PDB file of C-alpha atoms and ligand atoms in Angstrom:
ATOM      1  CA  MET A  23       0.000   0.000   0.000  1.00  0.00           C
ATOM      2  CA  SER A  24       1.326   3.489  -0.781  1.00  0.00           C
ATOM      3  CA  ASP A  25       2.072   5.695   2.199  1.00  0.00           C
ATOM      4  CA  LEU A  26      -0.718   7.978   0.991  1.00  0.00           C
ATOM      5  CA  LEU A  27      -3.260   5.142   1.148  1.00  0.00           C
ATOM      6  CA  ALA A  28      -1.772   3.825   4.396  1.00  0.00           C
ATOM      7  CA  SER A  29      -2.321   7.251   5.883  1.00  0.00           C
ATOM      8  CA  LEU A  30      -5.998   6.908   4.923  1.00  0.00           C
ATOM      9  CA  THR A  31      -6.455   3.439   6.474  1.00  0.00           C
ATOM     10  CA  PRO A  32      -9.178   3.634   9.093  1.00  0.00           C
ATOM     11  CA  ILE A  33      -7.613   2.935  12.476  1.00  0.00           C
ATOM     12  CA  GLU A  34     -10.007   0.968  14.696  1.00  0.00           C
ATOM     13  CA  ARG A  35      -9.020   1.050  18.329  1.00  0.00           C
ATOM     14  CA  ILE A  36      -9.951  -2.396  19.648  1.00  0.00           C
ATOM     15  CA  GLY A  37      -8.481  -2.105  23.133  1.00  0.00           C
ATOM     16  CA  GLU A  38      -5.985  -0.213  25.266  1.00  0.00           C
ATOM     17  CA  GLY A  39      -2.883   0.068  23.086  1.00  0.00           C
ATOM     18  CA  ALA A  40      -4.337  -2.183  20.353  1.00  0.00           C
ATOM     19  CA  VAL A  41      -5.417  -1.118  16.870  1.00  0.00           C
ATOM     20  CA  LEU A  42      -6.888  -2.912  13.869  1.00  0.00           C
ATOM     21  CA  LEU A  43      -5.780  -1.615  10.468  1.00  0.00           C
ATOM     22  CA  ARG A  44      -8.246  -3.079   7.954  1.00  0.00           C
ATOM     23  CA  GLY A  45      -6.636  -3.811   4.579  1.00  0.00           C
ATOM     24  CA  PHE A  46      -3.382  -2.145   5.614  1.00  0.00           C
ATOM     25  CA  CYS A  47      -1.244  -4.407   3.388  1.00  0.00           C
ATOM     26  CA  ALA A  48      -3.730  -4.769   0.509  1.00  0.00           C
ATOM     27  CA  ASN A  49      -1.192  -3.485  -2.032  1.00  0.00           C
ATOM     28  CA  ASP A  50       1.435  -5.973  -0.825  1.00  0.00           C
ATOM     29  CA  GLY A  51      -0.678  -9.122  -0.399  1.00  0.00           C
ATOM     30  CA  GLU A  52       0.722 -10.972  -3.399  1.00  0.00           C
ATOM     31  CA  ALA A  53       4.321  -9.982  -2.751  1.00  0.00           C
ATOM     32  CA  LEU A  54       3.956 -11.067   0.882  1.00  0.00           C
ATOM     33  CA  MET A  55       2.622 -14.470  -0.198  1.00  0.00           C
ATOM     34  CA  ARG A  56       5.501 -14.855  -2.689  1.00  0.00           C
ATOM     35  CA  ALA A  57       7.891 -14.194   0.185  1.00  0.00           C
ATOM     36  CA  VAL A  58       6.114 -16.830   2.291  1.00  0.00           C
ATOM     37  CA  ARG A  59       6.649 -19.346  -0.566  1.00  0.00           C
ATOM     38  CA  ALA A  60      10.361 -18.529  -0.691  1.00  0.00           C
ATOM     39  CA  ILE A  61      10.703 -18.932   3.093  1.00  0.00           C
ATOM     40  CA  GLU A  62       8.842 -22.230   3.101  1.00  0.00           C
ATOM     41  CA  ALA A  63      11.212 -23.575   0.412  1.00  0.00           C
ATOM     42  CA  GLU A  64      14.081 -23.089   2.932  1.00  0.00           C
ATOM     43  CA  ALA A  65      12.201 -23.810   6.162  1.00  0.00           C
ATOM     44  CA  PRO A  66       9.085 -25.904   5.483  1.00  0.00           C
ATOM     45  CA  PHE A  67       5.911 -25.593   7.548  1.00  0.00           C
ATOM     46  CA  ARG A  68       5.718 -28.233  10.257  1.00  0.00           C
ATOM     47  CA  HIS A  69       3.382 -29.198  13.079  1.00  0.00           C
ATOM     48  CA  MET A  70       5.372 -28.631  16.255  1.00  0.00           C
ATOM     49  CA  VAL A  71       4.686 -30.478  19.498  1.00  0.00           C
ATOM     50  CA  THR A  72       3.720 -28.721  22.723  1.00  0.00           C
ATOM     51  CA  PRO A  73       5.422 -29.537  26.046  1.00  0.00           C
ATOM     52  CA  GLY A  74       2.248 -31.491  26.846  1.00  0.00           C
ATOM     53  CA  GLY A  75       2.949 -33.792  23.900  1.00  0.00           C
ATOM     54  CA  ARG A  76       0.194 -32.674  21.522  1.00  0.00           C
ATOM     55  CA  GLY A  77       0.841 -31.842  17.886  1.00  0.00           C
ATOM     56  CA  MET A  78      -0.295 -28.307  17.064  1.00  0.00           C
ATOM     57  CA  SER A  79      -3.060 -28.066  14.459  1.00  0.00           C
ATOM     58  CA  VAL A  80      -1.437 -24.911  13.055  1.00  0.00           C
ATOM     59  CA  ALA A  81       1.612 -25.527  10.845  1.00  0.00           C
ATOM     60  CA  MET A  82       4.491 -23.110  11.515  1.00  0.00           C
ATOM     61  CA  THR A  83       7.758 -21.785  10.220  1.00  0.00           C
ATOM     62  CA  ASN A  84       9.818 -18.651  10.955  1.00  0.00           C
ATOM     63  CA  CYS A  85      12.069 -16.053   9.440  1.00  0.00           C
ATOM     64  CA  GLY A  86      14.308 -13.527  11.129  1.00  0.00           C
ATOM     65  CA  ARG A  87      17.283 -13.620  13.508  1.00  0.00           C
ATOM     66  CA  THR A  88      15.385 -15.919  15.813  1.00  0.00           C
ATOM     67  CA  GLY A  89      12.288 -18.088  15.580  1.00  0.00           C
ATOM     68  CA  TRP A  90       9.648 -19.395  17.966  1.00  0.00           C
ATOM     69  CA  VAL A  91       9.700 -23.146  18.513  1.00  0.00           C
ATOM     70  CA  THR A  92       8.061 -25.670  20.786  1.00  0.00           C
ATOM     71  CA  ASP A  93       8.865 -29.287  21.557  1.00  0.00           C
ATOM     72  CA  LEU A  94       8.541 -31.608  24.544  1.00  0.00           C
ATOM     73  CA  THR A  95      11.131 -29.536  26.441  1.00  0.00           C
ATOM     74  CA  GLY A  96       9.217 -26.253  26.165  1.00  0.00           C
ATOM     75  CA  TYR A  97       8.497 -23.048  24.257  1.00  0.00           C
ATOM     76  CA  ARG A  98      11.450 -20.844  23.299  1.00  0.00           C
ATOM     77  CA  TYR A  99      13.224 -18.880  20.579  1.00  0.00           C
ATOM     78  CA  GLU A 100      16.004 -20.505  18.550  1.00  0.00           C
ATOM     79  CA  ALA A 101      18.399 -18.939  16.013  1.00  0.00           C
ATOM     80  CA  CYS A 102      18.360 -22.158  13.957  1.00  0.00           C
ATOM     81  CA  ASP A 103      15.563 -24.248  12.524  1.00  0.00           C
ATOM     82  CA  PRO A 104      15.588 -27.509  14.533  1.00  0.00           C
ATOM     83  CA  THR A 105      14.554 -29.419  11.381  1.00  0.00           C
ATOM     84  CA  SER A 106      17.569 -28.369   9.300  1.00  0.00           C
ATOM     85  CA  ALA A 107      19.961 -27.016  11.991  1.00  0.00           C
ATOM     86  CA  LYS A 108      20.433 -23.986   9.671  1.00  0.00           C
ATOM     87  CA  PRO A 109      19.630 -20.383  10.620  1.00  0.00           C
ATOM     88  CA  TRP A 110      16.028 -19.370   9.894  1.00  0.00           C
ATOM     89  CA  PRO A 111      15.643 -17.542   6.538  1.00  0.00           C
ATOM     90  CA  THR A 112      16.411 -13.828   6.686  1.00  0.00           C
ATOM     91  CA  MET A 113      13.396 -11.613   7.283  1.00  0.00           C
ATOM     92  CA  PRO A 114      12.510 -10.087   3.877  1.00  0.00           C
ATOM     93  CA  ASP A 115      12.615  -6.271   3.741  1.00  0.00           C
ATOM     94  CA  ILE A 116       8.954  -6.273   2.668  1.00  0.00           C
ATOM     95  CA  PHE A 117       8.096  -7.990   5.989  1.00  0.00           C
ATOM     96  CA  PHE A 118      10.248  -5.756   8.161  1.00  0.00           C
ATOM     97  CA  ASP A 119       9.026  -2.555   6.484  1.00  0.00           C
ATOM     98  CA  LEU A 120       5.369  -3.556   6.765  1.00  0.00           C
ATOM     99  CA  ALA A 121       5.722  -4.431  10.456  1.00  0.00           C
ATOM    100  CA  ARG A 122       7.478  -1.144  11.134  1.00  0.00           C
ATOM    101  CA  ARG A 123       4.920   0.978   9.268  1.00  0.00           C
ATOM    102  CA  ALA A 124       2.021  -0.808  10.955  1.00  0.00           C
ATOM    103  CA  ALA A 125       3.551  -0.393  14.410  1.00  0.00           C
ATOM    104  CA  ALA A 126       4.129   3.305  13.731  1.00  0.00           C
ATOM    105  CA  ALA A 127       0.506   3.706  12.554  1.00  0.00           C
ATOM    106  CA  GLY A 128      -0.548   2.054  15.817  1.00  0.00           C
ATOM    107  CA  GLY A 129       1.475   4.490  17.895  1.00  0.00           C
ATOM    108  CA  TYR A 130       4.666   2.455  18.341  1.00  0.00           C
ATOM    109  CA  PRO A 131       7.477   4.155  16.376  1.00  0.00           C
ATOM    110  CA  ASN A 132      10.836   2.412  15.797  1.00  0.00           C
ATOM    111  CA  PHE A 133       9.587  -1.162  16.166  1.00  0.00           C
ATOM    112  CA  GLU A 134      12.484  -3.497  15.332  1.00  0.00           C
ATOM    113  CA  PRO A 135      11.124  -7.025  15.008  1.00  0.00           C
ATOM    114  CA  ASP A 136      13.773  -9.763  15.090  1.00  0.00           C
ATOM    115  CA  ALA A 137      11.317 -12.660  14.753  1.00  0.00           C
ATOM    116  CA  CYS A 138       8.480 -13.468  12.374  1.00  0.00           C
ATOM    117  CA  LEU A 139       6.435 -16.578  13.108  1.00  0.00           C
ATOM    118  CA  ILE A 140       4.414 -17.724  10.103  1.00  0.00           C
ATOM    119  CA  ASN A 141       1.291 -19.721  10.918  1.00  0.00           C
ATOM    120  CA  ARG A 142      -0.622 -21.749   8.340  1.00  0.00           C
ATOM    121  CA  TYR A 143      -4.225 -22.738   9.075  1.00  0.00           C
ATOM    122  CA  GLU A 144      -5.587 -25.808   7.300  1.00  0.00           C
ATOM    123  CA  PRO A 145      -9.244 -26.875   7.704  1.00  0.00           C
ATOM    124  CA  GLY A 146      -9.987 -27.426  11.400  1.00  0.00           C
ATOM    125  CA  ALA A 147      -6.822 -25.700  12.635  1.00  0.00           C
ATOM    126  CA  ARG A 148      -7.191 -23.475  15.684  1.00  0.00           C
ATOM    127  CA  MET A 149      -5.134 -21.779  18.319  1.00  0.00           C
ATOM    128  CA  ALA A 150      -6.253 -22.188  21.916  1.00  0.00           C
ATOM    129  CA  PRO A 151      -6.282 -18.985  24.009  1.00  0.00           C
ATOM    130  CA  HIS A 152      -2.811 -18.161  25.294  1.00  0.00           C
ATOM    131  CA  GLN A 153      -0.506 -15.264  26.140  1.00  0.00           C
ATOM    132  CA  ASP A 154       2.628 -14.480  24.116  1.00  0.00           C
ATOM    133  CA  LYS A 155       5.208 -14.354  26.898  1.00  0.00           C
ATOM    134  CA  ASP A 156       8.315 -16.090  25.591  1.00  0.00           C
ATOM    135  CA  GLU A 157       9.861 -12.749  24.581  1.00  0.00           C
ATOM    136  CA  ARG A 158      12.454 -10.953  26.683  1.00  0.00           C
ATOM    137  CA  ASP A 159      10.932  -7.508  26.497  1.00  0.00           C
ATOM    138  CA  PHE A 160       7.196  -6.811  26.673  1.00  0.00           C
ATOM    139  CA  THR A 161       7.586  -3.084  25.969  1.00  0.00           C
ATOM    140  CA  ALA A 162       7.722  -3.793  22.213  1.00  0.00           C
ATOM    141  CA  PRO A 163       4.374  -4.348  20.477  1.00  0.00           C
ATOM    142  CA  ILE A 164       3.356  -7.382  18.416  1.00  0.00           C
ATOM    143  CA  VAL A 165       2.222  -6.904  14.828  1.00  0.00           C
ATOM    144  CA  SER A 166      -0.017  -9.537  13.249  1.00  0.00           C
ATOM    145  CA  VAL A 167      -0.733  -9.726   9.506  1.00  0.00           C
ATOM    146  CA  SER A 168      -3.577 -11.921   8.196  1.00  0.00           C
ATOM    147  CA  LEU A 169      -3.325 -13.321   4.661  1.00  0.00           C
ATOM    148  CA  GLY A 170      -5.775 -15.466   2.707  1.00  0.00           C
ATOM    149  CA  LEU A 171      -9.072 -16.759   4.036  1.00  0.00           C
ATOM    150  CA  PRO A 172     -10.714 -15.128   7.057  1.00  0.00           C
ATOM    151  CA  ALA A 173     -10.691 -16.461  10.628  1.00  0.00           C
ATOM    152  CA  THR A 174     -12.449 -15.615  13.864  1.00  0.00           C
ATOM    153  CA  PHE A 175     -10.010 -14.073  16.267  1.00  0.00           C
ATOM    154  CA  LEU A 176     -10.684 -14.435  20.003  1.00  0.00           C
ATOM    155  CA  TRP A 177      -9.442 -11.775  22.300  1.00  0.00           C
ATOM    156  CA  GLY A 178      -9.865 -11.682  26.033  1.00  0.00           C
ATOM    157  CA  GLY A 179      -8.216  -9.888  28.921  1.00  0.00           C
ATOM    158  CA  LEU A 180      -5.216 -10.234  31.188  1.00  0.00           C
ATOM    159  CA  ALA A 181      -6.819 -13.144  33.069  1.00  0.00           C
ATOM    160  CA  ARG A 182      -7.737 -16.377  31.289  1.00  0.00           C
ATOM    161  CA  SER A 183     -11.254 -16.142  32.753  1.00  0.00           C
ATOM    162  CA  ASP A 184     -11.938 -12.651  31.316  1.00  0.00           C
ATOM    163  CA  LYS A 185     -14.751 -12.288  28.805  1.00  0.00           C
ATOM    164  CA  THR A 186     -13.719 -12.979  25.202  1.00  0.00           C
ATOM    165  CA  GLN A 187     -14.562 -10.713  22.255  1.00  0.00           C
ATOM    166  CA  ARG A 188     -14.607 -12.111  18.720  1.00  0.00           C
ATOM    167  CA  PHE A 189     -13.882 -10.448  15.468  1.00  0.00           C
ATOM    168  CA  THR A 190     -13.158 -11.623  11.961  1.00  0.00           C
ATOM    169  CA  LEU A 191      -9.745 -10.989  10.481  1.00  0.00           C
ATOM    170  CA  HIS A 192      -9.639 -10.829   6.689  1.00  0.00           C
ATOM    171  CA  ASP A 193      -6.941 -10.931   4.033  1.00  0.00           C
ATOM    172  CA  CYS A 194      -4.474  -8.051   4.537  1.00  0.00           C
ATOM    173  CA  ASP A 195      -5.843  -6.906   7.899  1.00  0.00           C
ATOM    174  CA  VAL A 196      -3.078  -5.905  10.303  1.00  0.00           C
ATOM    175  CA  VAL A 197      -3.361  -5.713  14.087  1.00  0.00           C
ATOM    176  CA  VAL A 198      -0.926  -3.996  16.436  1.00  0.00           C
ATOM    177  CA  TRP A 199      -0.928  -4.989  20.103  1.00  0.00           C
ATOM    178  CA  GLY A 200       1.158  -3.182  22.649  1.00  0.00           C
ATOM    179  CA  GLY A 201       1.208  -1.463  26.009  1.00  0.00           C
ATOM    180  CA  PRO A 202      -1.625  -2.730  28.217  1.00  0.00           C
ATOM    181  CA  SER A 203      -2.738  -5.200  25.474  1.00  0.00           C
ATOM    182  CA  ARG A 204       0.608  -6.903  25.074  1.00  0.00           C
ATOM    183  CA  LEU A 205      -0.171  -9.746  27.475  1.00  0.00           C
ATOM    184  CA  VAL A 206      -3.861 -10.304  26.791  1.00  0.00           C
ATOM    185  CA  TYR A 207      -5.121 -13.825  26.185  1.00  0.00           C
ATOM    186  CA  HIS A 208      -5.920 -14.424  22.522  1.00  0.00           C
ATOM    187  CA  GLY A 209      -6.616 -17.285  20.136  1.00  0.00           C
ATOM    188  CA  VAL A 210      -8.174 -18.328  16.857  1.00  0.00           C
ATOM    189  CA  ALA A 211     -11.441 -20.304  16.529  1.00  0.00           C
ATOM    190  CA  PRO A 212     -11.263 -23.450  14.361  1.00  0.00           C
ATOM    191  CA  VAL A 213     -11.214 -22.427  10.705  1.00  0.00           C
ATOM    192  CA  LYS A 214     -13.653 -24.225   8.390  1.00  0.00           C
ATOM    193  CA  ASN A 215     -11.672 -23.626   5.239  1.00  0.00           C
ATOM    194  CA  GLY A 216      -7.895 -23.792   5.078  1.00  0.00           C
ATOM    195  CA  GLY A 217      -5.648 -21.339   3.335  1.00  0.00           C
ATOM    196  CA  ARG A 218      -5.190 -18.761   6.065  1.00  0.00           C
ATOM    197  CA  TYR A 219      -1.728 -17.479   6.918  1.00  0.00           C
ATOM    198  CA  ASN A 220      -0.716 -15.213   9.766  1.00  0.00           C
ATOM    199  CA  LEU A 221       2.585 -13.393  10.167  1.00  0.00           C
ATOM    200  CA  THR A 222       3.352 -12.516  13.788  1.00  0.00           C
ATOM    201  CA  PHE A 223       6.176 -10.006  14.201  1.00  0.00           C
ATOM    202  CA  ARG A 224       7.852  -9.794  17.580  1.00  0.00           C
ATOM    203  CA  ARG A 225      10.871  -8.379  19.312  1.00  0.00           C
ATOM    204  CA  ALA A 226      12.040 -11.566  21.011  1.00  0.00           C
ATOM    205  CA  ARG A 227      15.531 -10.645  22.254  1.00  0.00           C
TER     206      ARG A 227
HETATM  207  C1  LIG B   2      -2.866 -10.165  21.076  1.00  0.00           C
HETATM  208  N1  LIG B   2      -1.291 -16.194  16.345  1.00  0.00           N
HETATM  209  O1  LIG B   2       1.179 -17.047  16.866  1.00  0.00           O
HETATM  210  S1  LIG B   2      -2.032 -13.310  15.718  1.00  0.00           S
HETATM  211  C2  LIG B   2       0.525 -16.608  17.826  1.00  0.00           C
HETATM  212  O2  LIG B   2      -3.762 -15.570  13.974  1.00  0.00           O
HETATM  213  C3  LIG B   2      -0.865 -16.163  17.607  1.00  0.00           C
HETATM  214  O3  LIG B   2      -2.114 -16.956  14.001  1.00  0.00           O
HETATM  215  C4  LIG B   2      -2.659 -15.885  16.011  1.00  0.00           C
HETATM  216  O4  LIG B   2      -1.512 -15.831  18.524  1.00  0.00           O
HETATM  217  C5  LIG B   2      -2.857 -16.136  14.555  1.00  0.00           C
HETATM  218  O5  LIG B   2       0.989 -16.491  18.964  1.00  0.00           O
HETATM  219  C6  LIG B   2      -3.036 -14.533  16.392  1.00  0.00           C
HETATM  220  C7  LIG B   2      -2.569 -11.997  16.675  1.00  0.00           C
HETATM  221  C8  LIG B   2      -1.939 -11.786  17.982  1.00  0.00           C
HETATM  222  C9  LIG B   2      -0.652 -12.107  18.233  1.00  0.00           C
HETATM  223  C10 LIG B   2      -0.108 -11.786  19.443  1.00  0.00           C
HETATM  224  C11 LIG B   2      -0.833 -11.121  20.412  1.00  0.00           C
HETATM  225  C12 LIG B   2      -2.656 -11.166  18.919  1.00  0.00           C
HETATM  226  C13 LIG B   2      -2.118 -10.818  20.139  1.00  0.00           C
HETATM  227  C14 LIG B   2      -0.287 -10.734  21.644  1.00  0.00           C
HETATM  228  C15 LIG B   2      -1.032 -10.050  22.549  1.00  0.00           C
HETATM  229  C16 LIG B   2      -2.320  -9.778  22.266  1.00  0.00           C
HETATM  230 FE1  LIG B   3      -0.269 -15.524  20.248  1.00  0.00          FE
END
């Protein structure tokens, strides 16, 4: 999207420190998906295992200086892909620039993501409500980019028992979560149709 159009994106405030930028990356959707294809050629999507021993329904890969992984020993960030023992693919400039522009639009200038987790949702895939707390520094926001088919996003509060709001995230919607929203519980309801991707940009270290 041109900076002119980006500046015209309606900014929906969905919570304290959290904004939804509908269609923010609409001009870049195809280039972003081409970049996902190139990353997956180096670091294929895989179903990781949680410490509890369950295979995740969402298939994942990463790019950037470090990547989020889980196995029987726990959740953590790793500089290398455990499947290949090679460093994760470099974060493409188009990813980094998008994350930075979105964060700035959401009120977080100078975001420097070092990790991009790429989630792929096939039919029936879901993400149970959780907090993102494996990062060193919670002062940086998280930027999430939805690509492909829509999904119902679940977003609660700082306690697991807090009431959950739902909203639909569509192709090229971008959400920025920071400040008081950084540690809210969130998840994704089971998707009926596959073909949804989500890029989650974080400052992990
Ligand atoms: C709200 N992914 O990978 S992204 C995840 O659509 C994850 O694939 C979901 O949750 C997905 O950890 C949701 C949106 C998101 C990411 C991080 C958040 C929302 C967040 C952190 C705090 C609050
Ligand atoms: Fe999350």
